[in-house]
mmCIF file of C-alpha atoms in Angstrom:
data_model
loop_
_atom_site.group_PDB
_atom_site.id
_atom_site.type_symbol
_atom_site.label_atom_id
_atom_site.label_comp_id
_atom_site.label_asym_id
_atom_site.label_seq_id
_atom_site.Cartn_x
_atom_site.Cartn_y
_atom_site.Cartn_z
ATOM 1 C CA MET H 1 63.030 93.602 107.320
ATOM 2 C CA ASN H 2 64.759 92.681 104.077
ATOM 3 C CA ILE H 3 67.583 95.046 103.115
ATOM 4 C CA ASP H 4 68.978 95.213 99.591
ATOM 5 C CA ILE H 5 72.520 93.859 100.030
ATOM 6 C CA PHE H 6 73.609 95.360 96.692
ATOM 7 C CA ASN H 7 72.287 98.895 97.011
ATOM 8 C CA SER H 8 70.699 100.398 100.114
ATOM 9 C CA PRO H 9 71.214 103.471 102.321
ATOM 10 C CA GLN H 10 72.389 101.205 105.181
ATOM 11 C CA ARG H 11 75.001 99.634 102.922
ATOM 12 C CA LYS H 12 76.279 102.999 101.745
ATOM 13 C CA ARG H 13 76.529 104.407 105.287
ATOM 14 C CA PHE H 14 78.284 101.331 106.625
ATOM 15 C CA PHE H 15 80.997 101.020 103.981
ATOM 16 C CA GLN H 16 81.598 104.762 103.966
ATOM 17 C CA SER H 17 82.066 104.582 107.748
ATOM 18 C CA MET H 18 84.750 101.934 107.069
ATOM 19 C CA LYS H 19 86.457 104.434 104.724
ATOM 20 C CA MET H 20 86.400 101.802 102.008
ATOM 21 C CA GLY H 21 86.288 103.943 98.906
ATOM 22 C CA TRP H 22 85.817 101.004 96.555
ATOM 23 C CA TYR H 23 82.671 99.402 97.999
ATOM 24 C CA ASN H 24 81.314 100.233 94.551
ATOM 25 C CA VAL H 25 83.547 100.039 91.496
ATOM 26 C CA CYS H 26 83.395 101.907 88.218
ATOM 27 C CA PRO H 27 85.304 101.802 84.947
ATOM 28 C CA ILE H 28 87.985 104.393 84.170
ATOM 29 C CA GLU H 29 87.709 106.578 81.080
ATOM 30 C CA GLU H 30 90.521 105.646 78.711
ATOM 31 C CA GLY H 31 92.982 108.482 78.170
ATOM 32 C CA THR H 32 91.902 110.645 81.113
ATOM 33 C CA GLY H 33 91.790 108.140 83.965
ATOM 34 C CA ILE H 34 88.600 109.810 85.246
ATOM 35 C CA PRO H 35 86.234 107.386 87.040
ATOM 36 C CA LEU H 36 82.916 106.994 85.208
ATOM 37 C CA THR H 37 80.779 107.232 88.339
ATOM 38 C CA ASP H 38 77.534 107.015 86.375
ATOM 39 C CA GLN H 39 78.527 103.425 85.564
ATOM 40 C CA GLU H 40 79.185 102.357 89.163
ATOM 41 C CA ILE H 41 78.336 98.794 90.099
ATOM 42 C CA PRO H 42 78.267 97.232 93.588
ATOM 43 C CA TYR H 43 81.313 95.340 94.816
ATOM 44 C CA ALA H 44 80.964 94.866 98.601
ATOM 45 C CA LEU H 45 77.818 93.032 99.696
ATOM 46 C CA TYR H 46 75.970 94.321 102.773
ATOM 47 C CA TYR H 47 75.866 90.822 104.159
ATOM 48 C CA CYS H 48 78.051 88.469 106.216
ATOM 49 C CA HIS H 49 78.187 84.775 105.386
ATOM 50 C CA LYS H 50 78.780 82.583 108.431
ATOM 51 C CA VAL H 51 81.550 80.009 108.019
ATOM 52 C CA SER H 52 82.866 77.436 110.463
ATOM 53 C CA PRO H 53 86.209 78.030 112.219
ATOM 54 C CA GLN H 54 87.161 74.552 110.996
ATOM 55 C CA ILE H 55 86.964 75.573 107.317
ATOM 56 C CA VAL H 56 88.993 78.705 108.037
ATOM 57 C CA HIS H 57 91.632 76.607 109.792
ATOM 58 C CA GLU H 58 91.754 74.051 106.973
ATOM 59 C CA ILE H 59 92.156 76.661 104.222
ATOM 60 C CA LYS H 60 94.862 78.472 106.176
ATOM 61 C CA HIS H 61 96.746 75.225 106.805
ATOM 62 C CA ALA H 62 96.448 74.100 103.168
ATOM 63 C CA SER H 63 97.647 77.546 102.039
ATOM 64 C CA GLU H 64 100.804 77.261 104.134
ATOM 65 C CA LEU H 65 101.513 73.835 102.626
ATOM 66 C CA VAL H 66 101.089 75.331 99.143
ATOM 67 C CA GLY H 67 103.337 78.234 100.169
ATOM 68 C CA SER H 68 106.140 75.787 100.960
ATOM 69 C CA VAL H 69 105.927 74.391 97.426
ATOM 70 C CA LEU H 70 105.892 77.866 95.893
ATOM 71 C CA MET H 71 108.989 78.999 97.788
ATOM 72 C CA GLU H 72 110.816 75.944 96.447
ATOM 73 C CA VAL H 73 109.575 76.758 92.936
ATOM 74 C CA TRP H 74 110.792 80.366 93.380
ATOM 75 C CA SER H 75 114.314 79.098 93.999
ATOM 76 C CA ILE H 76 114.052 76.829 90.939
ATOM 77 C CA VAL H 77 112.764 79.564 88.615
ATOM 78 C CA ARG H 78 115.776 81.746 89.424
ATOM 79 C CA THR H 79 118.110 78.978 88.182
ATOM 80 C CA LEU H 80 116.328 78.351 84.869
ATOM 81 C CA ASP H 81 117.943 79.587 81.659
ATOM 82 C CA GLU H 82 116.403 82.301 79.534
ATOM 83 C CA GLU H 83 115.135 79.913 76.867
ATOM 84 C CA THR H 84 113.201 77.869 79.416
ATOM 85 C CA LEU H 85 111.662 80.966 81.002
ATOM 86 C CA LEU H 86 110.613 82.197 77.551
ATOM 87 C CA ASP H 87 109.027 78.798 76.879
ATOM 88 C CA TYR H 88 106.924 79.279 80.017
ATOM 89 C CA GLY H 89 105.751 82.697 78.885
ATOM 90 C CA PHE H 90 108.001 85.038 80.859
ATOM 91 C CA PRO H 91 108.431 88.349 78.986
ATOM 92 C CA GLN H 92 112.048 88.644 77.838
ATOM 93 C CA ASP H 93 112.391 92.147 79.300
ATOM 94 C CA ALA H 94 111.508 90.850 82.777
ATOM 95 C CA ILE H 95 113.989 87.977 82.962
ATOM 96 C CA LYS H 96 117.030 89.887 84.262
ATOM 97 C CA VAL H 97 115.101 91.363 87.181
ATOM 98 C CA VAL H 98 113.425 88.032 87.997
ATOM 99 C CA LYS H 99 116.804 86.287 88.235
ATOM 100 C CA HIS H 100 118.491 89.233 90.004
ATOM 101 C CA ASP H 101 115.980 89.976 92.776
ATOM 102 C CA SER H 102 117.369 88.213 95.847
ATOM 103 C CA LEU H 103 114.785 89.708 98.230
ATOM 104 C CA PRO H 104 112.310 86.814 98.560
ATOM 105 C CA PRO H 105 108.585 87.266 97.926
ATOM 106 C CA PHE H 106 106.911 89.306 100.655
ATOM 107 C CA CYS H 107 103.345 88.123 100.148
ATOM 108 C CA MET H 108 100.847 86.615 97.752
ATOM 109 C CA ARG H 109 97.187 85.758 97.466
ATOM 110 C CA LEU H 110 96.166 82.213 96.602
ATOM 111 C CA ASP H 111 92.847 81.601 94.867
ATOM 112 C CA TRP H 112 91.116 78.365 95.871
ATOM 113 C CA CYS H 113 88.422 76.060 94.586
ATOM 114 C CA TRP H 114 87.400 74.834 98.042
ATOM 115 C CA ASN H 115 84.329 72.707 97.459
ATOM 116 C CA GLU H 116 83.143 71.026 100.670
ATOM 117 C CA GLU H 117 80.251 69.339 98.867
ATOM 118 C CA THR H 118 82.345 67.505 96.247
ATOM 119 C CA GLY H 119 85.579 67.289 98.237
ATOM 120 C CA VAL H 120 87.525 69.110 95.486
ATOM 121 C CA LYS H 121 90.066 71.355 97.207
ATOM 122 C CA LYS H 122 92.570 72.764 94.729
ATOM 123 C CA VAL H 123 94.550 75.999 94.516
ATOM 124 C CA ILE H 124 93.640 77.640 91.195
ATOM 125 C CA GLU H 125 96.426 80.205 90.944
ATOM 126 C CA THR H 126 98.790 82.431 92.854
ATOM 127 C CA ASN H 127 98.691 86.238 92.714
ATOM 128 C CA PRO H 128 101.871 87.753 94.204
ATOM 129 C CA GLN H 129 101.612 91.045 92.302
ATOM 130 C CA THR H 130 98.224 92.522 93.075
ATOM 131 C CA PRO H 131 96.741 94.705 95.811
ATOM 132 C CA SER H 132 93.280 93.378 95.008
ATOM 133 C CA PHE H 133 91.211 91.820 97.813
ATOM 134 C CA TRP H 134 93.805 92.624 100.479
ATOM 135 C CA PHE H 135 92.075 94.982 102.904
ATOM 136 C CA GLU H 136 88.925 92.887 102.625
ATOM 137 C CA CYS H 137 90.636 89.640 103.697
ATOM 138 C CA THR H 138 92.779 91.244 106.396
ATOM 139 C CA GLU H 139 90.603 93.852 108.108
ATOM 140 C CA GLY H 140 87.332 94.229 106.246
ATOM 141 C CA ASN H 141 85.859 90.851 107.178
ATOM 142 C CA GLY H 142 86.373 91.573 110.870
ATOM 143 C CA LYS H 143 84.581 94.930 110.676
ATOM 144 C CA VAL H 144 81.621 93.471 108.776
ATOM 145 C CA ALA H 145 81.442 90.431 111.075
ATOM 146 C CA GLU H 146 81.291 92.685 114.149
ATOM 147 C CA HIS H 147 78.535 94.739 112.528
ATOM 148 C CA PHE H 148 76.495 91.574 111.956
ATOM 149 C CA LYS H 149 77.252 90.207 115.456
ATOM 150 C CA LEU H 150 79.652 87.507 114.266
ATOM 151 C CA GLN H 151 83.313 86.826 115.081
ATOM 152 C CA ASP H 152 86.321 87.936 113.011
ATOM 153 C CA PRO H 153 87.302 84.815 111.011
ATOM 154 C CA VAL H 154 91.053 85.573 111.272
ATOM 155 C CA PHE H 155 91.632 87.673 114.369
ATOM 156 C CA ASN H 156 95.430 88.102 114.044
ATOM 157 C CA ALA H 157 95.733 88.806 110.306
ATOM 158 C CA GLN H 158 96.715 92.460 110.753
ATOM 159 C CA ASN H 159 99.505 91.626 113.212
ATOM 160 C CA ILE H 160 100.952 89.031 110.833
ATOM 161 C CA LEU H 161 100.896 91.538 107.971
ATOM 162 C CA SER H 162 102.499 94.312 110.036
ATOM 163 C CA PHE H 163 105.288 92.053 111.312
ATOM 164 C CA SER H 164 106.097 90.739 107.836
ATOM 165 C CA LEU H 165 105.951 94.185 106.236
ATOM 166 C CA ASN H 166 108.309 95.811 108.736
ATOM 167 C CA ASN H 167 110.672 92.861 108.603
ATOM 168 C CA HIS H 168 110.762 92.948 104.798
ATOM 169 C CA ILE H 169 111.505 96.668 104.669
ATOM 170 C CA HIS H 170 114.395 96.064 107.055
ATOM 171 C CA GLY H 171 115.710 93.392 104.660
ATOM 172 C CA ALA H 172 115.382 95.793 101.734
ATOM 173 C CA ALA H 173 117.459 98.397 103.610
ATOM 174 C CA LEU H 174 120.202 95.807 104.184
ATOM 175 C CA LEU H 175 120.377 95.197 100.423
ATOM 176 C CA LEU H 176 121.008 98.928 99.975
ATOM 177 C CA ASN H 177 123.678 98.870 102.726
ATOM 178 C CA LYS H 178 121.670 101.481 104.615
ATOM 179 C CA ARG H 179 120.004 101.672 107.983
ATOM 180 C CA VAL H 180 116.245 101.591 107.611
ATOM 181 C CA GLU H 181 116.072 105.004 109.365
ATOM 182 C CA GLU H 182 118.075 106.470 106.465
ATOM 183 C CA CYS H 183 115.757 105.130 103.762
ATOM 184 C CA HIS H 184 112.851 106.945 102.200
ATOM 185 C CA ILE H 185 109.987 104.427 101.887
ATOM 186 C CA ALA H 186 107.179 104.902 99.369
ATOM 187 C CA PHE H 187 104.014 103.032 98.413
ATOM 188 C CA THR H 188 102.530 103.473 94.951
ATOM 189 C CA ALA H 189 99.799 102.095 92.687
ATOM 190 C CA LEU H 190 97.493 103.245 89.925
ATOM 191 C CA ASN H 191 95.543 106.332 90.901
ATOM 192 C CA ASN H 192 92.175 104.703 91.502
ATOM 193 C CA ALA H 193 90.119 104.240 94.654
ATOM 194 C CA GLU H 194 90.922 100.570 95.193
ATOM 195 C CA ASP H 195 94.637 100.378 94.377
ATOM 196 C CA LEU H 196 95.763 103.650 95.920
ATOM 197 C CA GLY H 197 93.302 103.269 98.802
ATOM 198 C CA THR H 198 94.781 99.852 99.549
ATOM 199 C CA MET H 199 98.305 101.315 99.491
ATOM 200 C CA ARG H 200 97.290 104.026 101.980
ATOM 201 C CA TRP H 201 95.901 101.291 104.210
ATOM 202 C CA LEU H 202 99.054 99.188 103.812
ATOM 203 C CA SER H 203 101.366 102.110 104.588
ATOM 204 C CA ARG H 204 99.722 102.459 108.001
ATOM 205 C CA LYS H 205 100.977 98.956 108.854
ATOM 206 C CA TYR H 206 104.537 100.245 108.564
ATOM 207 C CA LYS H 207 105.837 101.620 111.871
ATOM 208 C CA ARG H 208 107.961 104.450 110.466
ATOM 209 C CA LYS H 209 107.330 107.402 108.194
ATOM 210 C CA SER H 210 106.506 106.717 104.559
ATOM 211 C CA THR H 211 104.939 108.333 101.496
ATOM 212 C CA VAL H 212 101.980 107.218 99.403
ATOM 213 C CA LEU H 213 101.949 108.521 95.852
ATOM 214 C CA PRO H 214 100.127 107.765 92.591
ATOM 215 C CA LEU H 215 102.175 105.873 90.047
ATOM 216 C CA GLU H 216 102.017 108.837 87.689
ATOM 217 C CA SER H 217 104.202 110.856 90.102
ATOM 218 C CA LEU H 218 107.241 108.555 89.782
ATOM 219 C CA ARG H 219 110.208 109.928 87.843
ATOM 220 C CA ILE H 220 113.818 108.857 87.207
ATOM 221 C CA LYS H 221 116.626 111.423 87.499
ATOM 222 C CA ASP H 222 119.376 110.901 84.895
ATOM 223 C CA GLY H 223 119.645 107.179 85.648
ATOM 224 C CA GLU H 224 120.728 108.003 89.208
ATOM 225 C CA TYR H 225 117.622 107.629 91.352
ATOM 226 C CA LEU H 226 113.846 107.317 91.434
ATOM 227 C CA PHE H 227 111.955 110.244 92.932
ATOM 228 C CA ASP H 228 108.554 111.688 93.750
ATOM 229 C CA SER H 229 107.926 114.428 91.185
ATOM 230 C CA ARG H 230 105.586 116.257 93.585
ATOM 231 C CA THR H 231 108.333 116.866 96.148
ATOM 232 C CA GLY H 232 111.601 115.960 94.436
ATOM 233 C CA GLN H 233 112.266 113.447 97.251
ATOM 234 C CA PRO H 234 114.408 110.447 96.160
ATOM 235 C CA ILE H 235 112.971 107.003 96.941
ATOM 236 C CA ASP H 236 115.068 104.146 98.351
ATOM 237 C CA ILE H 237 112.510 101.393 98.942
ATOM 238 C CA LEU H 238 109.316 101.177 96.920
ATOM 239 C CA PHE H 239 106.160 99.100 97.172
ATOM 240 C CA MET H 240 104.871 99.313 93.596
ATOM 241 C CA TRP H 241 101.614 97.433 93.166
ATOM 242 C CA TYR H 242 101.761 97.546 89.413
ATOM 243 C CA PRO H 243 102.786 94.356 87.623
ATOM 244 C CA ILE H 244 106.022 93.964 85.696
ATOM 245 C CA GLU H 245 104.217 92.878 82.534
ATOM 246 C CA TRP H 246 102.672 96.357 82.375
ATOM 247 C CA VAL H 247 105.736 98.302 83.547
ATOM 248 C CA ILE H 248 107.964 96.966 80.759
ATOM 249 C CA TYR H 249 105.692 98.484 78.105
ATOM 250 C CA ASP H 250 105.027 101.856 79.750
ATOM 251 C CA THR H 251 106.177 105.017 77.972
ATOM 252 C CA ASP H 252 106.697 108.648 78.983
ATOM 253 C CA GLU H 253 104.943 111.651 77.474
ATOM 254 C CA LYS H 254 107.391 111.503 74.536
ATOM 255 C CA GLY H 255 106.482 107.905 73.830
ATOM 256 C CA GLU H 256 109.815 106.531 75.035
ATOM 257 C CA ARG H 257 109.985 103.287 77.022
ATOM 258 C CA LEU H 258 110.776 103.749 80.728
ATOM 259 C CA TRP H 259 111.712 100.190 81.622
ATOM 260 C CA SER H 260 115.420 100.182 80.755
ATOM 261 C CA ALA H 261 116.147 103.091 83.133
ATOM 262 C CA LEU H 262 114.169 101.519 85.982
ATOM 263 C CA GLU H 263 115.723 98.106 85.349
ATOM 264 C CA GLN H 264 119.190 99.630 85.595
ATOM 265 C CA LEU H 265 118.402 101.259 88.946
ATOM 266 C CA ILE H 266 117.231 97.877 90.255
ATOM 267 C CA LEU H 267 120.245 95.958 88.924
ATOM 268 C CA GLU H 268 122.643 98.543 90.373
ATOM 269 C CA LYS H 269 120.842 98.385 93.743
ATOM 270 C CA LYS H 270 120.050 102.091 93.678
ATOM 271 C CA ILE H 271 116.497 101.150 94.602
ATOM 272 C CA VAL H 272 114.781 98.077 96.011
ATOM 273 C CA ILE H 273 111.232 97.391 94.860
ATOM 274 C CA VAL H 274 109.619 95.017 97.332
ATOM 275 C CA ASN H 275 107.692 92.009 95.981
ATOM 276 C CA PHE H 276 108.673 92.862 92.432
ATOM 277 C CA GLY H 277 111.076 90.584 90.555
ATOM 278 C CA SER H 278 110.844 87.823 93.152
ATOM 279 C CA ALA H 279 107.050 88.014 93.173
ATOM 280 C CA PHE H 280 106.830 88.042 89.384
ATOM 281 C CA ALA H 281 108.802 84.786 89.345
ATOM 282 C CA LEU H 282 105.595 83.185 90.674
ATOM 283 C CA GLN H 283 103.022 85.355 88.870
ATOM 284 C CA PRO H 284 102.652 83.705 85.420
ATOM 285 C CA LYS H 285 99.894 81.101 85.388
ATOM 286 C CA SER H 286 102.410 78.797 83.655
ATOM 287 C CA ILE H 287 104.097 78.279 87.048
ATOM 288 C CA PHE H 288 101.477 75.588 87.699
ATOM 289 C CA ALA H 289 102.431 73.928 84.384
ATOM 290 C CA LEU H 290 106.077 74.065 85.444
ATOM 291 C CA ILE H 291 105.187 72.304 88.717
ATOM 292 C CA THR H 292 103.365 69.570 86.769
ATOM 293 C CA ASP H 293 106.294 69.243 84.335
ATOM 294 C CA LEU H 294 108.926 69.060 87.085
ATOM 295 C CA GLY H 295 107.189 66.009 88.560
ATOM 296 C CA LEU H 296 106.779 64.936 92.154
ATOM 297 C CA GLU H 297 110.228 63.317 92.299
ATOM 298 C CA LEU H 298 111.960 66.708 92.357
ATOM 299 C CA PHE H 299 110.281 67.726 95.626
ATOM 300 C CA ASN H 300 110.639 66.440 99.178
ATOM 301 C CA ASN H 301 107.955 64.060 100.445
ATOM 302 C CA LYS H 302 105.889 66.754 102.172
ATOM 303 C CA ASP H 303 105.841 69.110 99.171
ATOM 304 C CA ALA H 304 105.197 66.212 96.771
ATOM 305 C CA GLN H 305 102.158 65.224 98.834
ATOM 306 C CA THR H 306 100.935 68.840 98.806
ATOM 307 C CA ILE H 307 101.231 68.968 95.009
ATOM 308 C CA PHE H 308 99.326 65.686 94.718
ATOM 309 C CA ASP H 309 96.610 66.861 97.110
ATOM 310 C CA TYR H 310 96.138 70.518 96.225
ATOM 311 C CA PHE H 311 97.554 71.399 92.788
ATOM 312 C CA PRO H 312 95.446 70.845 89.663
ATOM 313 C CA ARG H 313 97.069 69.244 86.631
ATOM 314 C CA THR H 314 98.206 72.102 84.400
ATOM 315 C CA SER H 315 99.962 72.194 81.030
ATOM 316 C CA MET H 316 101.024 74.500 78.227
ATOM 317 C CA MET H 317 99.300 72.033 75.843
ATOM 318 C CA PRO H 318 95.571 71.286 76.153
ATOM 319 C CA GLU H 319 95.904 67.742 74.812
ATOM 320 C CA LYS H 320 97.891 66.807 77.917
ATOM 321 C CA ILE H 321 94.869 67.678 80.098
ATOM 322 C CA GLY H 322 92.163 66.079 77.969
ATOM 323 C CA ASN H 323 88.928 67.360 76.425
ATOM 324 C CA SER H 324 87.745 69.213 79.554
ATOM 325 C CA TYR H 325 89.861 72.058 80.896
ATOM 326 C CA PHE H 326 89.987 75.717 81.863
ATOM 327 C CA ALA H 327 92.161 77.929 79.650
ATOM 328 C CA LYS H 328 93.666 81.176 80.881
ATOM 329 C CA PRO H 329 96.253 83.631 79.496
ATOM 330 C CA ILE H 330 99.698 83.107 81.030
ATOM 331 C CA LEU H 331 99.694 86.709 82.264
ATOM 332 C CA GLY H 332 95.948 86.818 82.847
ATOM 333 C CA ARG H 333 94.258 88.739 85.645
ATOM 334 C CA GLU H 334 90.757 88.692 87.143
ATOM 335 C CA GLY H 335 89.527 85.989 84.782
ATOM 336 C CA ALA H 336 90.116 88.097 81.653
ATOM 337 C CA GLY H 337 90.379 86.007 78.498
ATOM 338 C CA GLY H 338 89.554 82.770 80.336
ATOM 339 C CA PHE H 339 87.236 80.086 79.005
ATOM 340 C CA ALA H 340 86.100 76.610 80.045
ATOM 341 C CA VAL H 341 85.980 73.646 77.666
ATOM 342 C CA LYS H 342 83.794 70.671 78.600
ATOM 343 C CA SER H 343 83.898 67.471 76.528
ATOM 344 C CA GLY H 344 85.597 69.338 73.697
ATOM 345 C CA GLU H 345 83.105 72.232 73.535
ATOM 346 C CA VAL H 346 83.489 75.747 74.919
ATOM 347 C CA ALA H 347 81.076 75.857 77.861
ATOM 348 C CA VAL H 348 81.638 79.389 79.196
ATOM 349 C CA ARG H 349 83.774 82.434 78.431
ATOM 350 C CA SER H 350 84.827 85.423 80.483
ATOM 351 C CA HIS H 351 82.895 88.595 79.671
ATOM 352 C CA SER H 352 86.268 90.403 79.552
ATOM 353 C CA ASN H 353 88.194 89.574 76.365
ATOM 354 C CA GLU H 354 90.577 92.412 75.611
ATOM 355 C CA PRO H 355 93.240 91.623 72.973
ATOM 356 C CA TRP H 356 95.986 92.190 75.585
ATOM 357 C CA TYR H 357 94.827 88.936 77.196
ATOM 358 C CA THR H 358 93.369 86.894 74.336
ATOM 359 C CA GLU H 359 96.483 87.325 72.158
ATOM 360 C CA GLN H 360 98.768 85.873 74.838
ATOM 361 C CA ASP H 361 99.850 82.250 75.031
ATOM 362 C CA TYR H 362 97.511 80.190 77.200
ATOM 363 C CA VAL H 363 97.896 77.665 79.978
ATOM 364 C CA TYR H 364 95.425 74.783 80.441
ATOM 365 C CA GLN H 365 94.217 73.458 83.786
ATOM 366 C CA GLU H 366 92.011 70.525 84.697
ATOM 367 C CA LEU H 367 88.398 71.689 84.890
ATOM 368 C CA LEU H 368 87.275 72.102 88.489
ATOM 369 C CA GLU H 369 83.754 72.413 89.853
ATOM 370 C CA LEU H 370 83.664 75.591 91.920
ATOM 371 C CA PRO H 371 81.285 75.674 94.895
ATOM 372 C CA THR H 372 78.099 77.730 94.805
ATOM 373 C CA LEU H 373 76.314 79.737 97.455
ATOM 374 C CA GLU H 374 72.733 80.987 97.616
ATOM 375 C CA ILE H 375 72.766 84.745 98.332
ATOM 376 C CA ALA H 376 69.776 87.065 97.940
ATOM 377 C CA GLU H 377 67.894 84.297 96.118
ATOM 378 C CA GLN H 378 70.699 83.971 93.562
ATOM 379 C CA SER H 379 73.121 81.091 93.059
ATOM 380 C CA MET H 380 76.646 82.539 93.203
ATOM 381 C CA THR H 381 79.952 80.918 92.195
ATOM 382 C CA VAL H 382 82.513 81.038 95.024
ATOM 383 C CA VAL H 383 86.290 81.505 94.934
ATOM 384 C CA TRP H 384 88.241 81.705 98.189
ATOM 385 C CA GLY H 385 91.260 83.989 98.497
ATOM 386 C CA ALA H 386 93.961 83.342 101.105
ATOM 387 C CA TRP H 387 96.956 85.586 101.873
ATOM 388 C CA LEU H 388 100.451 84.341 102.713
ATOM 389 C CA TYR H 389 103.318 86.380 104.222
ATOM 390 C CA ASN H 390 107.045 85.817 104.519
ATOM 391 C CA ASN H 391 107.851 85.223 108.194
ATOM 392 C CA GLY H 392 111.418 86.507 107.862
ATOM 393 C CA GLN H 393 112.865 83.015 107.471
ATOM 394 C CA ASP H 394 111.604 82.625 103.894
ATOM 395 C CA GLU H 395 108.639 80.560 105.018
ATOM 396 C CA LEU H 396 105.151 81.640 104.021
ATOM 397 C CA VAL H 397 102.637 81.862 106.866
ATOM 398 C CA SER H 398 98.900 82.322 106.543
ATOM 399 C CA GLY H 399 97.237 85.702 107.035
ATOM 400 C CA GLY H 400 93.748 86.852 106.075
ATOM 401 C CA LEU H 401 91.293 85.112 103.811
ATOM 402 C CA GLY H 402 87.996 85.907 102.162
ATOM 403 C CA MET H 403 85.348 85.016 99.640
ATOM 404 C CA ARG H 404 84.578 86.391 96.195
ATOM 405 C CA VAL H 405 81.285 85.469 94.562
ATOM 406 C CA SER H 406 80.024 85.966 91.026
ATOM 407 C CA GLU H 407 76.752 85.581 89.200
ATOM 408 C CA GLY H 408 78.587 83.898 86.315
ATOM 409 C CA LYS H 409 80.789 80.796 86.314
ATOM 410 C CA ILE H 410 84.045 82.798 86.016
ATOM 411 C CA THR H 411 85.186 85.046 88.861
ATOM 412 C CA ASP H 412 86.258 88.259 87.166
ATOM 413 C CA ASN H 413 86.566 92.002 87.753
ATOM 414 C CA ILE H 414 82.821 92.462 88.314
ATOM 415 C CA SER H 415 82.592 89.817 91.027
ATOM 416 C CA TYR H 416 81.443 90.715 94.538
ATOM 417 C CA TRP H 417 83.197 90.653 97.867
ATOM 418 C CA CYS H 418 81.075 88.510 100.187
ATOM 419 C CA PRO H 419 82.224 89.252 103.776
ATOM 420 C CA ILE H 420 82.552 86.281 106.111
ATOM 421 C CA GLY H 421 82.405 85.770 109.861
ATOM 422 C CA CYS H 422 82.357 82.911 112.349
#
C-alpha cells in the first residue's frame, strides 16, 4: 500500500504522537505573529531513508575535524581588530560582545555537501546560532527509524547533548561567581511552534529547574537585570535562540533600540547568554573566506589537512573564485538571497529574496554539486546537517545528524526533513 509521505492520516497521527508541533510549517502574519494555518506546507516526510553506518561514521568524524579548525578560528576572531571584523561583515554593534564573550561556543550545526557519487565532501557553512533541525537530528531520527523498523543512526546523541548542556551551564554560573543552584536558568526563542518547541525540548535535557519563555516576555529592569515579565523573576543564565544580527536592531513598543541595555548587562556580567557572542563569532558566512585568506600555513598540520580536504574555497570577491560560484549573504539564513553562477551566468536563485538579505554584502564559494535522492518519484537535492557539542575541554565532539531535502537546487526554508535510519 502506497502512503502519501507528504500528507496522509498516518503521517499526521505519527508526528502528533511524537509531539512535534512543526511537522508542518506555516508562515507568520506580519505584525500579529499569528500562524497562517491555511497556508501550511509539509516539513517532515513520513518516510525513513536507510543509510549505511559507515556514512554516518564518516560524516561524524569529518565534522569533528572541521570543529577543531573552527575552534582555532574562534580564538583568532577574538583577536582581530574592529576594522578587520567590519571588513568581514560583522555588524559594528556586535563586535564588543563577540570579543568579550569568553564562554566558548556550546554547539553548532554544520551543513555538508556529502556526495558519495562524485566524491565531493565539503562543509558548506556553520550555523552556531539556530535551533533549526536540532530535535530532528538528535531524537527525531531515532523515533522515525524505530517506527519503520530501522536502527537509530546516532544512538547516543541525546546523552552527548545533555552532558554538554549541563556542563556549559555550570561554566556560565562560574562566570557569574555563583553556584549553579543559585542561578535562574531560562530558555527563549521566537514564539512559534518550531523555535519555542525546540527550546522546550532542549530544557528537558537540563537536569535542574528552568523556565521556557517566549522572547516577547523578556524585559530589562533599569539596566540592572533581565527578567521574565510574566513572573517578574530575574534571569541569570539565558539560552536565547535568536541571532545577534536581529537583536541589535530590535526596538520596544516606543520604538527605542533595546540592544545597548542588553549589551551592558552582558559586558558587566550581570547575565550570561550561552552560545551568543562566542557563537556569533563563527556565524557569518565570511568566516569561510577568512579561513581561505589566512592560508594553510597558519594552522597546524592536522587542521591544515582538514581545510584542504573539507573546506570549499571562499572569498569576499567573486573574481577570486572564478566564473562558477555560489553567492550567499554574509548573514544569510536558510538559503535566503542565495544564487548560483555557472560559467558566468546565473543558473538558479533562492525563492526567498527579502531585502534584508539581498542588500547585505555577499560571500562567494566554489560551486559544489550537491547529491540527489529519489523520493516519492521526485529527484530531491540533499544537504546533510551534523551537530557538534563542546565536551567541556573546548573540543567539539559529534552529536546528531540528519538530512534535509528540497525539490529545488537550493535548500531553503521550505525544504523537507527526510528522516534517516540504519
